[in-house]
Amino acid sequence: MTAFDEMRKDETTRWPYQSYDEWYARQTAEDLKRKSADAEQVFRRTGITFNVYGEAEAAERLIPFDIVPRILSGAEWRRLAQGIEQRVVALNAFLDDIYNRQEIVKAGRLPVELIARNKTFLPEMLGMKPPGGVYTHIIGTDIVRTGEHDFYVLEDNARTPSGVSYMLENRETMMQLFPELFRDIRVRPVENYPELLRRSLEAVAPPVCDGPPTVAVLTPGIYNSAYFEHAFLADQMGCELVEGSDLRIENGRVAMRTTAGYKPIDVLYRRVDDDFLDPLTFRPDSALGVAGIMDVYRAGGITIANAPGTGISDDKAIYSYMPEIVEFYTGRKAILPNVPTWRCSEADSLAYVLEHLGSLVVKEVHGSGGYGMLVGPAASKKEREAFAAKLKANPANYIAQPTLALSTCPILTEKGLAPRHVDLRPFVLVSDQVRIVPGGLTRVALKEGSLVVNSSQGGGTKDTWVLDD
Amino acid sequence: MLLGRTANGLYWMHRYIERAENIARLVDTGHHVALTGDGDQIDSWTSVLQSAGAAGAFQAVHGQVDAQKAIDFMLRDESNSSSVLQCFETARSNGRMVRTALTREVWENINTAWMNLKAALSSPVDEKRLPELLNLIKRESALIRGAFVGTMLRDERFDFARLGTFIERADNTARILDVKYYVLLPGTSWVGSALDTQQWESILRSVSAHRSYRWVYDVRYKPANIIDFLVLNPRMPRSLAFCATNIVDNLDYLERDYGVRHACHDTAGETLARLKATSATDIIDKGLHEFLIEFISGNNKLGNEIADAYRFY
């Protein structure tokens, strides 16, 4: 399986990388090694860490950062941005539809059991019209590439996508390490993301809000794996970072305990999962949310971003219908294709998947973070057999996709540049308009040949450049 | 206006940084006395442990006092919530919780301090390494303080942090004096003896005042002067009067910001007024120990009133 390399084609450098490559040729190995160590120091000092669940030792780990940028041309980006915008508009229309009229089901374009029997579908949201009609405000669309013009959407992370702080810190670090590169190469900026996020959130303030909206970020607390990001975003947006214990319902509003008494919140950017949001409605044992917030929400007293129940749109079984969903709501073919997906709930597909387990990637429909999946070509016969048994026991819980030859981008190794597989997560904001900063988070599988880019499984990150051309 | 939990985090972060520094200073004193003194070494470490408020906890774990164990207990023991390492751990945890209320410089310095001290205190401390380690602790806390004073906006965040610093410092200074109060009383049999001088010097040293004392008073140590210096002198940065003045100032800023006066404002004001109206002789007459006990409990009460007024919990 030969992968498309984004930097070099045969012996020539692809043009987005040309200026970088010329600069690279002038660097010494020692210089680059030192810069790499400097970068690690910056990350360590800043405390840009993530927590790994189930590891007592090294509870806070750094995500490895590679100093070679991943570069996209302006033209490549424009096509991606169009495709992503089309998709997030369709996702919101889809959510509005299934929680209200359910026309897509009535039209026979989506099987009703995919919604009715889906545990990420929240009946509590039925008939709900969130402010601005927006359900999923912040989305991280995972994109993979297999050729010069071949980009696919791998996942729509429409619940609480993380990683945007790495996008921002990676850029900040690169600008500190290599100011001359940014002088010579025109890279489109990403720094205004927090400002765009704040504006997007303010634009969907609930009707009850009659002044400048009070925005807050809700975090599960310092032991959450993405705590750094929660604090980072609150800090950059200039708003409060709250925990469940800071909040209570007062006069029909969600209010935070401040040094001058309780103060109502208009827009809550929550980084707490649906299940934990309201112990009165969802998990009664949750201490991470606010008792009664769903009632306030339904009465129009607060905007929750993303809305509860958006998880259904990044369910992997729903994903397989995304081409139909995009067409149904936008009236046009999807600009960005899906990765071909077999739904194991269908007998024919299941038979195919079981027969070709060695060449497929099988995922749980509700899974994320690279947990609970089988990468066929990398698995042993025993692992495949064990997985086949799970598949047969509960086929509807799985989908399968071909093992894609993800494009590669070089990383700096002991022996110089070496290609590694990458994906891309651009971050999209939906509100009164769709806002996308040019770039995103490039995740890279650091192990030679590996296709798993998740940070929990040994992946690293890179700065992602979109050229201003 | 900020979250009550944030005010609480800023307050405790600074209490723990202050505590760590004071513990380091006490260990330094113990070490110095052990090197120069002709008194009982075990006795001097016992009194250091007492000044740090750690004697009971130490005894529960180790029983008999020896230098090595005392140093280890005060610098790096995980079971001792006031060991330097645990103080930094708690301070950093609080800092992480209130990350959005700190400048990047302050956060990076506290995070770096935590990493450096964790590494430096990862193995038992032998006395050879002690001076270098104590310097490291002092340097790290100086860097945090420098970043804090140099980069933080003078708003309520600053005030809550400063309140933490001065409530803790007042408590520490009062405790140091109280452990040694008897050597400052007139009429004990060996007044003016070499032993006394050494004891007095160790008190001054544990608040870094053994040099400045001579700039303010005269070369000879006198109990009344030492009491004046550590309790009443408004220019001595670790004196009770200095702490009380700063507490009143910071509470006044908060009162102006919020337009509300709370019980803590009155308590702080009364404490300061009492200190201003008293003299070292008055304190000696009334009884130094009684005076200090009353001060410490008033200081605790003030801390609780601040937490209540600004909804820390």
XYZ file of C-alpha atoms in Angstrom, chain A residues 274-287:
14
model
C -24.863 14.873 27.788
C -25.125 12.090 30.352
C -23.619 14.260 33.073
C -25.268 17.554 32.241
C -28.328 17.344 34.473
C -28.734 14.763 37.238
C -32.492 15.423 37.259
C -32.832 14.449 33.599
C -29.894 12.168 32.853
C -27.467 10.356 35.158
C -28.689 10.969 38.713
C -25.216 10.316 40.141
C -23.544 13.086 38.165
C -21.884 15.863 40.140
